[in-house]
Each structure stands twice: as structure tokens, then as C-alpha cells.
């Protein structure tokens, strides 16, 4: 087994930057004991964030759902992120943020007044290789067995881990999840279907995460007059779809070309990335090339 670096060398833990090897937390951290925490993954291209502020707003929403106070104002988050990127040499980087409720005697009720644990690390942004956009991925359909608060980006991810494990064991790249017969999302990405030129997007409710990439794609589609419906999408429609895509901050938008061992799509596009995907990918690339400046601040500390 080749040993890969765990992450880029410098991390941030509770107010200090340090080598990953020196970062230590208590085993009584409620993040470790209960998965009692939230996280974010923010993509940066040449130091410029793709909707970093939106990610930080979602972090706030996730913290609110768990009744954990946000330890930092947004300016401080941006400052810490800016410094972390700088100390890891810049470039295309995925910044991982985790906030847990903190350290306490092991007991279920969350105690008041704990000091949150704040951890940030950086990884090279490993967006998929060009071949993947050409060839697409294979998925299996599974019943969505996760909890009913999938809109919270919680670190308790065992449901997703086991579903992903099941797809790997089935020889697939990813899962397409259904709850009560309707499409939800994938293990760590959103899903859209295309039928007769119309992009079909499941609504943002408690059953899926409001993906920043997903919301951007919807925005780009609307701005460019691509037909789009936000509504529940039945399993039957997914099975008959002309196209399926997954979307996330690290995958961007990737076509699903095979579902349950059958090619997605029809005619000459069966089992191949479809025309609407290609349009969307071009729009996304265009957006990425011209990323609006966001206020990633230099270290104030
Ligand atoms: C369950 C789930 N859905 C969707 C997404 C995509 O979200 P984003 O586009 O903000 O990365 C993620 C990302 O990790 C996820 O874990």
C-alpha cells in the first residue's frame, strides 16, 4: 500500500497553526464520542474561493440546527482560511472545516457552555481527471437509509459511509439514493436528472444537503435559459432519464453513464455523457475561470 500524506502539512486547531503530526484532541471530544459536530469543504482555485461565504453561511445553519454556537464571526473564518491556504503554499486547495461541541464527560445531553473544538485542514483539490468527464461513472440505486436531517452537514456520516461501502462492494463508483420511491442524492453529492431537455432537481428539504455546487448549477441553468424544474423526481423517471449527473465541490459536475448495470440515456447517447451535461459543464468551467473575488482575508493575528 502506498502511503499518501494525510493532508497538506499545516493544520489549524483551536487558535493555532501547526504540523498535522502535532495536532491533538481529547478522546472525550463529543465529535469523537458522538459525531456531535458539523463540517464544510470549500474549494479554492488559485486561492480564490468558489462561494466560500455561502459555505460559511451553511456552516452557520448546520451549527444552528445542532444548537452549537458559532465560535467565530465570518471575518475570522475567512482570515483563518486565508492563512491556512497561504501556509500550505496556495494553489488549488480544498479547505476542510470541522466544529464540534467540545470536550465533556460522556453523557448524551449536550452540556451548556463548552468550548467548541475547531479544526481546519487543507488538501490538494483533487477534481476528477478529464477522462472522468468524458467517460462518466457507474452507480447503483440504493434505498436512502440515512437519518431525516440530511440538510445538516453533520460529521456523523455513518449512513453515507455504509452506503458508499455497499456501492464499492457492488463494483460501482457511487450511489443513487431513493427515499419512499423518490430521488434524494448521492453519498456525498447532489443528483440531477434530465428528461427531454428539462433538468429535474429534487427540492431542498430535510432529505438532502443544499449543495453549494447544486445551487450554483441551478443558478447557471436559469441564467442561461436551460429548462429546469425543481420538484420530486420518481424512481421511474430516474430509470428512464436521458441524463443523470452528480455534483459537489470536489467533483464539480460528473455524468452518470451507467445505473444498475444499464446504460443511462437513449439512442446514440446511451451510456455516454449527454448534451445538457456538456452545456452545464461548459457553463461551470466558464464560471470557474472567472470566479468573482471573495474576501479571503490575510492573517490578522
Ligand atoms: C450528502 C451531500 N450532498 C451534497 C453534497 C454537495 O455539496 P457541495 O456542492 O456544497 O459540496 C455533499 C458534499 O459533501 C454531501 O455530503
XYZ file of C-alpha atoms in Angstrom, residues 24-165:
142
model
C -4.091 16.547 19.239
C -7.617 16.464 20.616
C -9.125 14.781 23.645
C -10.729 11.347 23.178
C -13.637 12.805 25.170
C -14.331 15.321 22.442
C -18.026 14.928 21.615
C -17.088 14.911 17.969
C -15.159 11.685 18.568
C -17.622 10.164 21.042
C -20.950 11.077 19.383
C -20.147 12.599 15.985
C -21.534 15.754 17.626
C -20.247 18.317 15.166
C -20.522 19.819 11.707
C -18.172 20.376 8.805
C -17.626 22.122 5.496
C -15.413 21.564 2.467
C -14.646 24.718 0.491
C -12.895 24.618 -2.887
C -10.277 27.273 -3.707
C -8.914 27.705 -7.204
C -5.576 29.564 -7.257
C -6.513 30.939 -3.860
C -9.953 32.133 -4.929
C -12.903 30.528 -3.150
C -15.872 29.141 -5.014
C -18.666 30.657 -2.950
C -16.676 30.459 0.300
C -19.090 32.823 2.002
C -22.034 30.582 1.026
C -20.200 27.626 2.572
C -19.688 29.624 5.775
C -23.374 30.547 5.835
C -24.242 26.854 5.504
C -21.815 26.136 8.366
C -23.808 28.624 10.434
C -27.085 26.894 9.521
C -25.665 23.471 10.440
C -24.395 24.810 13.794
C -27.794 26.381 14.472
C -29.505 23.027 13.821
C -27.294 21.373 16.459
C -27.579 24.317 18.862
C -23.815 24.841 18.835
C -22.694 28.477 18.950
C -20.535 29.562 16.042
C -17.143 30.148 17.630
C -16.018 32.742 15.042
C -17.533 35.607 13.102
C -17.293 35.293 9.331
C -14.287 37.651 9.065
C -12.341 35.440 11.446
C -13.218 32.312 9.445
C -12.018 33.987 6.265
C -8.837 35.118 7.981
C -8.045 31.627 9.310
C -8.791 30.055 5.919
C -6.618 32.628 4.124
C -3.696 31.948 6.454
C -4.097 28.176 6.205
C -4.019 28.328 2.410
C -1.005 30.629 2.454
C 0.923 28.410 4.874
C 0.240 25.394 2.666
C 1.609 27.063 -0.439
C -1.624 28.217 -2.111
C -2.869 26.809 -5.426
C -5.984 24.690 -5.885
C -6.984 23.618 -2.412
C -9.967 22.103 -0.618
C -10.276 23.550 2.877
C -11.941 21.250 5.404
C -13.528 22.857 8.475
C -14.853 20.928 11.448
C -16.500 22.336 14.551
C -17.559 20.045 17.377
C -19.448 20.803 20.558
C -16.256 20.280 22.564
C -14.941 18.079 25.372
C -17.201 16.836 28.184
C -17.926 13.840 30.414
C -19.571 11.233 28.199
C -23.288 11.815 28.557
C -25.972 12.233 25.909
C -27.499 15.625 26.787
C -25.299 18.353 25.325
C -23.928 20.415 28.233
C -24.069 24.194 28.015
C -21.010 26.372 27.915
C -18.482 24.006 26.318
C -15.617 25.386 24.267
C -16.081 24.241 20.687
C -13.254 22.327 19.031
C -12.251 23.981 15.753
C -10.135 22.085 13.249
C -9.155 23.055 9.713
C -7.006 21.168 7.254
C -6.172 21.654 3.603
C -5.925 19.123 0.809
C -4.924 19.458 -2.799
C -8.163 19.963 -4.671
C -8.354 16.628 -6.457
C -11.052 17.425 -9.009
C -11.770 14.471 -11.307
C -9.461 13.789 -14.228
C -10.682 14.924 -17.687
C -11.332 11.271 -18.681
C -13.974 11.061 -15.992
C -15.930 13.900 -17.593
C -15.609 12.076 -20.917
C -16.397 8.583 -19.652
C -18.661 9.216 -16.673
C -19.253 6.978 -13.685
C -21.296 3.884 -12.828
C -23.795 3.966 -9.962
C -26.085 1.612 -8.106
C -29.550 2.506 -6.787
C -29.992 2.047 -3.062
C -32.626 2.955 -0.508
C -31.630 6.039 1.422
C -31.102 4.693 4.922
C -29.605 7.878 6.378
C -31.283 9.972 9.076
C -34.001 12.545 8.391
C -31.808 15.608 8.845
C -29.691 15.324 5.741
C -29.813 19.112 5.308
C -27.371 19.346 8.240
C -23.745 18.864 7.216
C -23.034 16.770 10.294
C -19.825 14.844 10.908
C -21.919 11.809 11.909
C -21.689 10.221 8.455
C -22.033 6.524 9.153
C -25.145 6.234 6.967
C -23.268 7.663 3.987
C -20.137 5.633 4.756
C -22.069 2.343 4.716
C -23.961 3.204 1.525
C -20.716 4.144 -0.180
C -19.193 0.883 1.056
